[in-house]
Amino acid sequence: MVRQGAPEGIGAPLVEVPLIELREVRKSYGGENGAAAVEVLRGISLSIRTGEFVALMGASGSGKSTLMHILGCLDRPGSGTYLYAGQDIAGFSADELAWLRREAFGFVFQGYHLIRTLDALRNVEVPAVYAGLPVPARTARAAELLRRLGLGGRLGNRPAQLSGGQQQRVSIARALMNGGHVILADEPTGALDSKSGAEVMALLEELAGAGHTVILITHDRDVAARARRIVEIRDGRVIADTQPAQEPSAAAPSAVPRAASAAALPSSGEFALSSAEFATQMRAGVGHAASAWMDAREAVASAWRTLGVNRYRTLLTLLGIVIGVASVIVMLAIGMGTRARVIEKMALFGTNRMYVVPGGDNPRGLGGTLSESDVTLLRPVLNVAAAMPFLQGQVTLRAGNVDAAARVWSVTPDAPRILNWKPLRGVFFTWQDERDLATVLLLGKKVRQRLFGATDAVGRYVLVNNVPFQVIGELAEKGAVTGDSDDDNVVLMPFSTGSRRVLGQTHLSWISVLVDDLSKADATEQAIAAQLQAAHHVKDFRIYNQAAAVKAQEETQNTLTLMLGLIAAISLLVGGIGVMNIMLMTVKERTREIGIRMATGARQRDIQRQFLTEAVMVSLVGGSAGVVLGLVIGAALIFWKVPLIFSVRAILGAFGCALATGLIFGFMPARQAARLDPVVALASE
Ligand code: ADP
Ligand code: MG
């Protein structure tokens, strides 16, 4: 019995308040969307004292279950007052109600309401998990309870592997896990055969005998007769309240024959609490929190179990994420790799180069010529790094008694920079050589081989059209062959020498221009054209803008990469939709489990943490596996000579998408479900 307001040690008489008191409680269903509301409870007033064994009896549909849900704080009354230990529960927070369900009540449902993915032992442990009991203690207690209820050999069985009677005994053990001060049993024998039903009834009587407050709901007069008080309900009203047996008392000896085993069940010694003590306990209990580390470990272990039980579904979810992530990584790598290779090939010919060639756009128009003075005009143009006259012709070379025909390029000391071609041995000629019409030259690799074999050519002399030239350098191998022209089969000499002494021609083959800033190549091209046109008065030249060609190619490649990326993103999206589907299904299917967990005392944040952990684990594992798979496929492709460039951004992006998908579609619906009233969640399916 609950004592209230008794000053300690003064010996004042105890003022008794009932453990549970309902005043004019009403509850209606419906009433939304224009449907008429149906009042199921029409003003129930009822008080139940600690240690009572009460049967709530009534025909099917009379509102018994509705009443029990309100008594067990699974649902709130529509109107009226519910006092628990003298405290109005209307003022309780969600967490305080969760604490009350966890610490004060133990539910036994007609349909057992066990979590199907957990075995008997873990089902019984659930209330203790939320109470924060350490693992060894709660496992020991759950095993002990199951053993006492005759299920010692069934600890590892899942609900589907147990008979109805056994499942109901598991649910009774669960109700007792945190003490089970008040046992609320809704038609506990309704789904059982008569023998199992008798066993369950005997257990409840035993618990009542041991001092538990037992509220038994039944439509069966014979079952109700086992209780010491019968409250009869019809049409949402109490129509009778009788006490066939003598006044119960917590101290009274058990009336159950199997007193020996009853003594083994939890005692009710600590049940009597004052209202103030109760409030203090509740505050302490609600405030109590297991360490974050314990919580995290618990959540991971539980998520691991759930995912393991639903292996097929987990695998499908993972597959969606893995394929999505891997394809994004591989496709973007291919796109970027191909792009880089194409650009690299084009860069071989020089990306920031322009060539001004004689001859207008009209092939039948003026021939037009370019001279050295045109080069001088171009040098000061903005963004022009260097401009070089280029004149090529054919010569005969002789070294000793070896003759060779070769192409000669008359260029300036800007050539190494503009042609991106440096001497391998020796030096390049200087501006002084250019001014002096010096008879010096550099040999391309093939010319050197033909004239001198393997020996060093630098410093030796060669006759060019019978004029002796000194070899001052050997050029590195260029390896560029276009049609019949082989860049390694040339000699390079100063422009002045080539044009005046060797070829006797001042008209240029073309002007090579080096551009500083690639991004301004188009403007530079226009400036060059304007400059030359002003000097020539006609447009008798053409400009080949290598930079523009590269830029166009780059744009094509970017489009290709973008398309590959899009395809990959679509596959990620499709994978994501699959994941979303499965996760939504999971939450929907598990809403009843959420209801069970809340009935056994889980707070909203416990439920949220559980689903969050599961979602994060699936997406982390899937995302990581996707990254690994992507890299493995990439490595295989590299082995097959496909150009690939992995991008950290793509990898992180794909991984992030996987994580976000898991969080949004795994966690958000669970968050919604956790906000339901326990009774709504329980009723789902
Ligand atoms: P009992 O347990 O005595 O059989 P219930 O309390 O389950 O009765 O239901 C009482 C009445 O309330 C029934 O007519 C039932 O159809 C109705 N009812 C119960 N739950 C709901 C609900 N969630 N929505 C609408 N009507 C409900
Ligand atoms: Mg019912």
XYZ file of C-alpha atoms and ligand atoms in Angstrom:
713
model
C 0.000 0.000 0.000
C 1.245 3.455 -0.771
C 1.725 5.723 2.187
C 1.554 9.413 1.606
C 2.704 12.377 3.580
C 3.720 10.395 6.652
C 6.263 12.467 8.594
C 9.155 10.146 9.350
C 9.439 8.918 12.925
C 6.541 10.878 14.391
C 4.273 7.901 14.314
C 1.496 9.768 12.593
C -1.154 7.541 11.044
C -0.506 6.694 7.407
C -2.735 8.371 4.854
C -3.290 5.773 2.187
C -3.538 6.694 -1.474
C -4.300 4.066 -4.080
C -1.432 2.927 -6.304
C -3.605 3.539 -9.350
C -6.541 5.871 -9.450
C -8.710 6.715 -12.473
C -11.214 9.526 -12.253
C -13.868 9.854 -14.946
C -11.544 8.596 -17.670
C -12.946 8.806 -21.192
C -11.508 7.713 -24.505
C -12.874 8.035 -28.037
C -11.648 6.702 -31.354
C -12.125 8.280 -34.742
C -13.719 11.686 -35.101
C -11.231 12.806 -37.753
C -12.140 13.330 -41.413
C -15.772 13.779 -40.612
C -16.172 10.269 -39.246
C -18.236 10.080 -36.109
C -16.162 9.599 -32.979
C -16.911 6.455 -31.026
C -16.585 6.812 -27.281
C -15.134 3.564 -25.991
C -14.547 4.536 -22.342
C -17.348 6.648 -20.916
C -16.170 7.848 -17.576
C -14.290 5.103 -15.772
C -13.472 5.711 -12.133
C -11.447 3.036 -10.476
C -8.798 2.697 -7.812
C -6.422 -0.176 -7.335
C -4.178 -0.600 -4.342
C -0.739 -2.136 -4.152
C -0.834 -5.927 -4.064
C -4.341 -6.283 -5.381
C -5.250 -9.047 -7.817
C -7.966 -7.501 -9.984
C -9.795 -8.927 -12.967
C -11.225 -6.435 -15.462
C -14.034 -8.406 -17.029
C -16.288 -7.561 -19.950
C -17.552 -8.747 -23.282
C -15.407 -8.446 -26.367
C -15.372 -4.837 -27.568
C -16.363 -3.403 -24.209
C -13.149 -1.366 -24.004
C -10.974 -3.551 -21.741
C -7.834 -3.360 -23.872
C -8.300 0.362 -24.324
C -8.476 0.674 -20.547
C -5.384 -1.472 -20.059
C -3.369 0.625 -22.520
C -4.273 3.700 -20.514
C -3.452 1.970 -17.213
C -0.052 0.898 -18.589
C 0.698 4.367 -19.982
C 0.843 3.016 -23.516
C -1.910 5.487 -24.362
C -3.204 8.650 -22.754
C -6.775 9.154 -21.613
C -8.943 11.418 -23.778
C -10.202 13.171 -20.693
C -10.299 12.520 -16.972
C -7.438 11.991 -14.572
C -5.003 9.156 -14.031
C -3.040 9.261 -10.800
C -0.175 6.856 -10.283
C 1.033 6.774 -6.684
C -0.850 10.022 -6.252
C 0.904 11.724 -9.190
C -1.076 12.919 -12.197
C 0.509 11.309 -15.245
C -0.813 14.119 -17.430
C 2.186 16.084 -16.175
C 4.716 13.370 -17.042
C 7.161 13.827 -19.883
C 7.708 11.172 -22.554
C 10.848 10.047 -20.747
C 9.042 9.832 -17.410
C 6.313 7.724 -18.976
C 9.001 5.498 -20.482
C 10.555 5.146 -17.043
C 7.181 4.209 -15.557
C 6.602 1.547 -18.219
C 10.085 0.221 -17.638
C 10.186 0.208 -13.850
C 6.596 -0.101 -12.723
C 4.737 -2.143 -15.302
C 5.118 -5.543 -16.805
C 2.913 -6.335 -19.774
C 1.587 -9.720 -20.772
C -0.306 -9.539 -24.065
C -2.704 -11.968 -25.648
C -0.431 -12.096 -28.699
C 2.748 -12.309 -26.510
C 4.395 -9.462 -28.452
C 7.874 -10.916 -28.442
C 10.532 -9.553 -30.798
C 10.815 -12.251 -33.425
C 14.458 -11.633 -34.260
C 15.604 -12.116 -30.668
C 15.870 -15.393 -28.798
C 14.038 -16.016 -25.507
C 16.921 -14.807 -23.364
C 17.371 -11.566 -25.272
C 13.631 -10.916 -25.344
C 13.579 -11.133 -21.568
C 16.654 -8.886 -21.335
C 15.073 -6.026 -23.328
C 13.590 -4.074 -20.372
C 16.911 -4.312 -18.522
C 18.787 -2.984 -21.535
C 16.758 0.198 -21.324
C 17.171 0.295 -17.561
C 20.932 0.284 -18.134
C 21.671 -2.916 -16.215
C 25.192 -4.197 -16.979
C 25.325 -7.117 -19.391
C 26.435 -9.911 -17.021
C 23.826 -8.963 -14.422
C 20.970 -8.826 -16.858
C 21.907 -12.032 -18.654
C 22.103 -13.840 -15.340
C 18.761 -12.462 -14.206
C 17.006 -13.226 -17.507
C 18.341 -16.769 -17.511
C 17.292 -17.234 -13.885
C 13.752 -15.990 -14.571
C 13.365 -18.239 -17.599
C 14.683 -21.206 -15.621
C 12.167 -20.592 -12.855
C 9.392 -20.407 -15.421
C 10.443 -23.799 -16.762
C 12.214 -22.546 -19.888
C 15.807 -23.258 -18.818
C 16.359 -25.297 -21.960
C 14.882 -22.775 -24.362
C 17.088 -19.717 -23.786
C 18.413 -19.675 -27.330
C 15.096 -20.279 -29.091
C 13.475 -17.544 -31.080
C 9.704 -17.005 -30.657
C 8.914 -18.972 -33.814
C 10.660 -21.966 -32.225
C 8.476 -21.878 -29.096
C 4.907 -23.007 -28.432
C 2.243 -20.446 -27.517
C 2.412 -21.377 -23.845
C 6.175 -21.097 -23.852
C 6.042 -17.723 -25.588
C 3.586 -16.467 -23.002
C 5.907 -17.617 -20.225
C 8.779 -15.762 -21.925
C 6.635 -12.642 -21.963
C 5.860 -13.108 -18.255
C 9.574 -13.416 -17.546
C 10.062 -10.195 -19.510
C 7.329 -8.506 -17.453
C 9.244 -9.484 -14.298
C 12.672 -8.467 -15.588
C 12.683 -5.012 -13.994
C 10.615 -6.077 -11.010
C 7.155 -6.086 -12.530
C 5.574 -4.131 -9.725
C 2.282 -4.031 -11.628
C 1.553 -6.924 -13.989
C -0.911 -5.963 -16.711
C -2.158 -9.079 -18.467
C -4.532 -8.610 -21.422
C -6.309 -11.907 -22.142
C -3.084 -13.772 -21.353
C -4.709 -17.151 -21.903
C -6.790 -16.118 -24.903
C -4.516 -17.695 -27.473
C -3.536 -20.731 -25.444
C -4.859 -24.277 -25.150
C -6.494 -25.041 -21.842
C -3.469 -26.742 -20.301
C -1.058 -23.919 -21.153
C -3.740 -21.456 -20.124
C -4.033 -23.115 -16.711
C -0.258 -22.937 -16.273
C -0.173 -19.237 -17.106
C -3.071 -18.583 -14.697
C -1.272 -20.482 -11.951
C 1.794 -18.302 -12.564
C -0.215 -15.099 -12.304
C -1.807 -16.305 -9.077
C 1.617 -17.081 -7.773
C 2.816 -13.572 -8.617
C -0.239 -12.076 -6.949
C 0.529 -14.227 -3.955
C 4.097 -12.951 -3.928
C 2.824 -9.391 -3.630
C 2.733 -8.172 -7.231
C -0.203 -6.021 -8.182
C -1.848 -8.059 -10.926
C -4.447 -6.608 -13.281
C -5.931 -9.378 -15.344
C -8.120 -8.599 -18.323
C -10.505 -11.258 -19.532
C -13.885 -11.853 -21.059
C -14.098 -15.226 -19.328
C -16.052 -15.330 -16.057
C -14.232 -18.488 -14.899
C -10.824 -16.894 -15.443
C -11.970 -13.721 -13.698
C -13.117 -15.766 -10.738
C -9.480 -16.612 -9.958
C -8.875 -12.979 -8.985
C -9.732 -11.549 -5.593
C -11.613 -8.611 -7.073
C -13.694 -8.445 -10.231
C -14.417 -5.167 -11.993
C -17.063 -5.653 -14.634
C -17.158 -3.328 -17.642
C -19.926 -2.881 -20.169
C -20.165 -0.251 -22.885
C -17.257 1.685 -21.466
C -18.627 1.919 -17.927
C -17.924 0.052 -14.724
C -21.138 -1.822 -13.909
C -19.962 -3.959 -11.005
C -17.017 -4.092 -8.580
C -17.063 -7.159 -6.356
C -14.590 -8.794 -4.004
C -15.446 -12.464 -3.657
C -12.251 -13.238 -1.760
C -11.141 -11.691 1.516
C -9.210 -8.422 1.597
C -5.807 -9.065 -0.016
C -2.668 -8.040 1.686
C 0.917 -7.898 0.570
C 1.877 -9.709 3.717
C -0.694 -12.466 3.323
C 0.702 -15.900 2.581
C 0.302 -17.098 -0.964
C -2.963 -18.854 -1.617
C -1.339 -20.724 -4.464
C -0.567 -24.387 -3.868
C 2.895 -24.141 -5.407
C 4.082 -21.859 -2.644
C 7.636 -23.142 -2.851
C 8.204 -21.843 -6.337
C 6.312 -18.677 -5.565
C 8.823 -17.901 -2.879
C 11.493 -18.064 -5.538
C 9.848 -15.335 -7.598
C 10.713 -11.713 -6.928
C 9.449 -10.540 -3.588
C 7.297 -7.486 -3.154
C 9.076 -6.198 -0.071
C 10.081 -2.888 -1.646
C 6.726 -2.214 -3.253
C 5.320 0.114 -0.636
C 6.407 3.627 -1.501
C 5.219 7.030 -0.499
C 4.196 9.415 -3.239
C 7.184 11.604 -2.467
C 9.577 8.659 -2.505
C 8.108 7.600 -5.791
C 8.687 11.029 -7.311
C 12.281 11.042 -6.078
C 12.899 7.590 -7.534
C 11.406 8.564 -10.846
C 13.547 11.661 -11.115
C 16.651 9.617 -10.355
C 15.604 6.907 -12.790
C 14.842 9.256 -15.658
C 18.043 11.176 -15.052
C 20.082 7.992 -14.951
C 21.978 7.322 -18.133
C 24.359 4.554 -19.035
C 27.728 5.758 -20.337
C 27.814 6.784 -23.980
C 30.351 4.041 -24.593
C 28.016 1.393 -23.111
C 25.159 2.750 -25.196
C 27.216 2.746 -28.364
C 28.463 -0.783 -27.743
C 24.949 -1.933 -27.006
C 23.608 -0.276 -30.153
C 26.321 -1.750 -32.381
C 25.899 -5.226 -30.932
C 22.142 -5.076 -31.325
C 22.381 -3.683 -34.865
C 24.834 -6.431 -35.763
C 22.400 -9.077 -34.473
C 19.433 -7.610 -36.332
C 21.354 -7.325 -39.583
C 22.639 -10.862 -39.104
C 19.162 -12.273 -38.586
C 17.910 -10.568 -41.754
C 20.907 -11.681 -43.756
C 19.217 -11.752 -47.143
C 17.739 -8.320 -46.791
C 20.965 -6.890 -45.429
C 22.837 -8.371 -48.374
C 20.434 -6.831 -50.879
C 20.743 -3.447 -49.214
C 24.504 -3.726 -49.218
C 24.523 -4.766 -52.864
C 22.624 -1.633 -53.879
C 25.097 0.607 -52.086
C 28.177 -1.319 -53.203
C 27.258 -1.287 -56.889
C 26.276 2.367 -56.798
C 29.439 3.516 -55.070
C 31.772 1.323 -57.112
C 30.273 2.405 -60.427
C 30.570 6.082 -59.595
C 34.211 5.654 -58.678
C 35.133 3.569 -61.727
C 33.204 5.582 -64.290
C 34.554 8.914 -63.135
C 38.055 7.450 -63.064
C 37.658 6.238 -66.655
C 36.307 9.595 -67.770
C 39.105 11.540 -66.173
C 41.754 9.061 -67.287
C 40.684 9.164 -70.936
C 40.505 12.916 -70.846
C 43.975 13.220 -69.406
C 45.388 10.841 -72.002
C 43.868 12.719 -74.939
C 45.043 16.058 -73.607
C 48.478 14.649 -72.975
C 48.694 13.429 -76.568
C 47.692 16.853 -77.836
C 50.150 18.523 -75.509
C 52.939 16.638 -77.295
C 52.384 19.025 -80.180
C 52.289 21.953 -77.831
C 49.076 23.314 -76.432
C 49.908 26.979 -76.170
C 51.112 27.392 -79.741
C 49.767 29.227 -82.758
C 50.952 29.095 -86.319
C 50.553 31.926 -88.763
C 50.800 30.562 -92.311
C 50.833 32.521 -95.567
C 47.813 32.378 -97.888
C 44.290 33.691 -97.342
C 41.060 31.848 -96.657
C 40.304 31.885 -100.369
C 42.641 29.353 -102.010
C 42.295 31.176 -105.379
C 42.934 34.577 -103.844
C 46.236 36.311 -103.177
C 49.129 34.030 -102.360
C 50.484 36.301 -99.691
C 53.842 36.057 -97.979
C 55.221 36.364 -94.463
C 58.567 37.901 -93.719
C 60.823 38.459 -90.740
C 59.321 41.925 -90.241
C 55.951 40.285 -89.583
C 57.556 38.348 -86.745
C 58.823 41.607 -85.305
C 55.260 42.957 -85.474
C 53.933 40.037 -83.444
C 56.469 40.039 -80.608
C 54.917 43.020 -78.761
C 51.331 41.647 -78.999
C 49.802 41.105 -75.586
C 50.094 37.539 -74.274
C 52.641 36.561 -76.936
C 55.589 34.972 -75.117
C 57.656 34.408 -78.212
C 57.295 34.615 -81.979
C 59.694 32.801 -84.271
C 60.195 32.769 -88.042
C 60.227 29.257 -89.420
C 61.650 28.317 -92.795
C 62.148 24.793 -93.910
C 63.898 23.342 -96.923
C 65.761 20.350 -98.247
C 69.563 20.076 -98.138
C 72.295 17.575 -98.829
C 74.702 16.890 -95.982
C 78.133 15.354 -96.189
C 80.432 14.209 -93.402
C 83.616 12.560 -94.550
C 82.439 10.371 -97.393
C 78.873 9.894 -96.151
C 76.065 11.752 -97.941
C 72.578 12.250 -96.554
C 69.512 14.208 -97.578
C 67.761 15.974 -94.744
C 65.286 18.652 -93.994
C 66.635 21.904 -92.597
C 64.707 24.082 -90.156
C 65.807 27.669 -89.960
C 64.743 28.936 -86.557
C 65.819 31.297 -83.780
C 67.151 30.631 -80.274
C 63.478 30.645 -79.217
C 63.156 27.198 -80.817
C 63.924 25.076 -77.711
C 61.133 26.904 -75.907
C 58.626 27.015 -78.752
C 59.256 23.540 -80.126
C 59.774 22.121 -76.629
C 62.932 20.517 -77.947
C 66.306 20.712 -76.228
C 69.760 19.565 -77.263
C 70.769 16.238 -75.774
C 74.456 17.073 -76.109
C 76.217 20.337 -76.873
C 74.388 23.680 -76.932
C 71.791 25.575 -78.935
C 72.893 28.536 -81.048
C 72.593 32.059 -79.651
C 71.204 35.398 -80.799
C 74.786 36.331 -81.586
C 74.981 33.374 -83.997
C 71.694 34.574 -85.479
C 73.110 38.049 -86.082
C 76.408 36.697 -87.426
C 74.809 34.279 -89.895
C 76.964 31.715 -88.092
C 77.558 28.420 -89.853
C 76.541 26.226 -86.958
C 73.867 23.557 -86.741
C 72.287 20.944 -84.509
C 71.629 17.411 -85.735
C 68.458 15.421 -85.294
C 68.974 11.946 -83.947
C 68.553 10.066 -87.245
C 70.755 12.460 -89.209
C 73.497 12.076 -86.640
C 73.221 8.288 -86.809
C 73.449 8.293 -90.599
C 76.410 10.663 -90.736
C 78.413 9.643 -87.670
C 77.071 6.303 -86.515
C 77.468 5.893 -82.800
C 80.328 8.377 -82.396
C 80.023 11.819 -80.841
C 79.249 14.503 -83.461
C 79.552 17.669 -81.377
C 82.451 19.842 -82.549
C 82.811 18.108 -85.901
C 82.129 19.589 -89.297
C 79.464 18.850 -91.884
C 79.132 20.183 -95.433
C 75.732 21.697 -96.073
C 75.313 22.215 -99.829
C 79.128 22.265 -99.852
C 79.441 24.945 -97.139
C 81.180 23.718 -93.977
C 79.090 23.974 -90.760
C 80.147 23.114 -87.243
C 77.959 20.727 -85.269
C 77.330 22.449 -81.931
C 74.683 20.089 -80.568
C 72.665 16.942 -80.934
C 68.929 17.041 -80.452
C 67.018 14.673 -78.211
C 64.850 12.117 -79.956
C 61.447 13.620 -80.707
C 59.733 10.500 -81.966
C 57.091 12.530 -83.787
C 56.377 11.223 -87.252
C 53.609 12.819 -89.314
C 53.165 11.417 -92.800
C 56.525 11.476 -94.639
C 58.044 14.091 -92.326
C 60.156 12.742 -89.549
C 61.164 15.289 -86.930
C 64.261 13.304 -86.069
C 65.507 13.543 -89.635
C 66.219 17.304 -89.541
C 69.011 19.774 -88.864
C 68.428 23.082 -87.072
C 70.349 26.233 -87.869
C 70.027 29.987 -87.242
C 67.251 31.568 -89.305
C 69.553 34.153 -90.845
C 72.006 31.493 -91.951
C 69.313 29.204 -93.287
C 67.377 31.824 -95.194
C 70.247 33.796 -96.672
C 73.203 31.427 -96.910
C 71.610 28.039 -97.472
C 68.120 28.336 -98.921
C 68.366 31.831 -100.395
C 64.792 32.637 -99.511
C 63.292 35.236 -97.149
C 59.646 34.203 -97.346
C 58.787 32.248 -94.259
C 57.176 28.817 -94.180
C 55.222 30.053 -91.170
C 55.532 31.957 -87.925
C 55.416 29.986 -84.686
C 53.893 31.828 -81.763
C 54.111 30.836 -78.088
C 51.233 32.049 -75.913
C 51.580 32.908 -72.234
C 48.056 32.452 -70.917
C 46.107 29.661 -72.582
C 42.781 30.995 -71.405
C 43.332 34.210 -73.380
C 44.370 32.388 -76.559
C 41.321 33.489 -78.533
C 41.856 37.172 -77.806
C 45.520 36.805 -78.687
C 44.606 35.181 -81.980
C 42.379 38.141 -82.820
C 45.074 40.646 -81.829
C 47.618 38.899 -84.076
C 45.192 38.890 -86.991
C 44.451 42.582 -86.513
C 48.143 43.464 -86.342
C 49.039 41.578 -89.522
C 45.992 42.734 -91.439
C 46.845 46.351 -90.614
C 50.347 45.828 -92.010
C 49.323 43.822 -95.086
C 46.017 45.650 -95.794
C 44.568 42.266 -96.827
C 44.026 39.053 -94.993
C 46.610 36.984 -96.826
C 47.400 34.668 -93.921
C 45.717 32.104 -91.718
C 46.173 31.398 -88.052
C 46.092 27.891 -86.641
C 45.272 28.147 -82.969
C 46.467 24.956 -81.314
C 45.218 26.247 -77.975
C 41.677 26.561 -79.282
C 41.800 23.045 -80.677
C 42.976 21.708 -77.332
C 40.283 23.647 -75.559
C 37.612 22.249 -77.850
C 38.963 18.754 -77.301
C 39.031 19.373 -73.564
C 35.398 20.425 -73.675
C 34.438 17.282 -75.577
C 36.260 15.224 -73.003
C 34.593 17.082 -70.152
C 31.214 16.321 -71.691
C 32.193 12.664 -71.915
C 33.291 12.611 -68.276
C 30.092 14.349 -67.286
C 28.044 11.759 -69.147
C 29.893 8.906 -67.507
C 29.400 10.643 -64.179
C 25.704 10.982 -64.893
C 25.355 7.312 -65.731
C 27.210 6.508 -62.526
C 25.032 8.887 -60.540
C 21.954 7.201 -61.990
C 23.231 3.823 -60.888
C 23.918 5.288 -57.448
C 20.395 6.681 -57.421
C 18.893 3.364 -58.462
C 20.932 1.669 -55.763
C 19.756 4.333 -53.338
C 16.118 3.779 -54.265
C 16.602 0.066 -53.637
C 18.108 0.824 -50.267
C 15.317 3.247 -49.497
C 12.742 0.645 -50.417
C 14.256 -1.995 -48.217
C 14.795 0.387 -45.326
C 11.249 1.722 -45.499
C 9.937 -1.836 -45.580
C 12.133 -2.682 -42.638
C 10.858 0.171 -40.528
C 7.256 -0.532 -41.469
C 7.688 -4.157 -40.638
C 9.449 -3.317 -37.426
C 6.998 -0.731 -36.159
C 5.469 -3.409 -33.958
C 8.931 -4.153 -32.594
C 9.278 -0.446 -31.872
C 5.957 -0.652 -30.025
C 7.167 -3.633 -27.997
C 10.391 -1.869 -27.135
C 8.513 1.228 -26.029
C 6.105 -0.884 -23.957
C 9.103 -2.349 -22.178
C 10.487 1.085 -21.425
C 12.522 2.286 -24.402
C 12.667 6.033 -24.722
C 12.345 7.722 -28.101
C 16.059 8.297 -28.206
C 16.754 4.611 -27.515
C 14.714 3.656 -30.571
C 16.281 6.384 -32.672
C 19.764 5.359 -31.634
C 19.070 1.753 -32.535
C 17.850 2.489 -36.050
C 20.482 5.150 -36.603
C 23.177 2.642 -35.699
C 21.739 0.040 -38.041
C 21.473 2.515 -40.908
C 24.972 3.865 -40.338
C 26.437 0.373 -40.110
C 24.812 -0.770 -43.343
C 25.848 2.338 -45.233
C 29.356 2.373 -43.780
C 29.940 -1.278 -44.605
C 28.276 -0.922 -48.024
C 30.067 2.321 -48.806
C 33.469 0.942 -47.812
C 32.873 -2.256 -49.773
C 31.840 -0.110 -52.737
C 35.046 1.922 -52.522
C 37.128 -1.256 -52.291
C 35.279 -2.850 -55.211
C 35.672 0.329 -57.246
C 39.417 0.385 -56.594
C 39.756 -3.325 -57.386
C 37.878 -2.958 -60.684
C 39.994 0.115 -61.386
C 43.195 -1.808 -60.715
C 42.039 -4.551 -63.070
C 41.290 -1.977 -65.769
C 44.690 -0.353 -65.311
C 46.163 -3.797 -65.765
C 44.284 -3.952 -69.091
C 45.813 -0.581 -70.034
C 42.650 1.479 -69.644
C 43.711 4.984 -68.617
C 42.272 5.698 -65.155
C 42.571 8.562 -62.740
C 40.967 8.005 -59.331
C 39.632 11.148 -57.775
C 39.473 11.500 -54.026
C 36.535 13.837 -54.479
C 34.564 11.228 -56.431
C 35.354 8.562 -53.842
C 34.354 10.770 -50.923
C 31.290 11.989 -52.796
C 30.038 8.487 -53.577
C 30.739 7.388 -50.018
C 28.938 10.431 -48.666
C 25.928 9.730 -50.879
C 25.773 6.157 -49.587
C 25.911 7.379 -46.006
C 23.277 10.023 -46.625
C 20.960 7.505 -48.299
C 21.263 5.174 -45.347
C 20.664 7.955 -42.870
C 17.764 9.571 -44.659
C 15.869 6.434 -45.543
C 16.877 4.278 -42.610
C 16.793 6.769 -39.831
C 14.068 9.254 -40.702
C 11.210 6.709 -40.861
C 12.453 5.189 -37.608
C 12.389 8.620 -36.034
C 8.790 8.983 -37.095
C 7.950 5.561 -35.712
C 9.617 6.367 -32.395
C 7.279 9.324 -31.999
C 4.161 7.180 -32.204
C 2.205 6.331 -29.106
C 3.336 2.847 -28.078
C -0.164 1.541 -28.545
C -0.299 2.741 -32.158
C 3.064 1.185 -32.925
C 1.995 -2.050 -31.232
C -1.198 -2.232 -33.272
C 0.648 -1.909 -36.600
C 1.044 -4.769 -39.101
P -11.875 -5.244 -25.720
O -10.440 -5.339 -25.408
O -12.734 -5.120 -24.524
O -12.319 -6.312 -26.643
P -11.095 -2.826 -27.049
O -10.697 -1.909 -25.964
O -10.014 -3.500 -27.795
O -12.124 -3.875 -26.500
O -11.972 -2.022 -28.087
C -13.114 -1.352 -27.696
C -13.748 -0.711 -28.911
O -12.886 0.277 -29.421
C -14.004 -1.689 -30.027
O -15.261 -1.400 -30.578
C -12.929 -1.418 -31.008
O -13.389 -1.623 -32.333
C -12.636 0.029 -30.775
N -11.214 0.313 -30.988
C -10.181 -0.203 -30.321
N -9.015 0.322 -30.760
C -9.334 1.187 -31.730
C -8.579 2.052 -32.570
N -7.244 2.146 -32.512
N -9.245 2.799 -33.474
C -10.574 2.744 -33.557
N -11.338 1.966 -32.806
C -10.758 1.190 -31.885
Mg -9.071 -6.721 -25.968
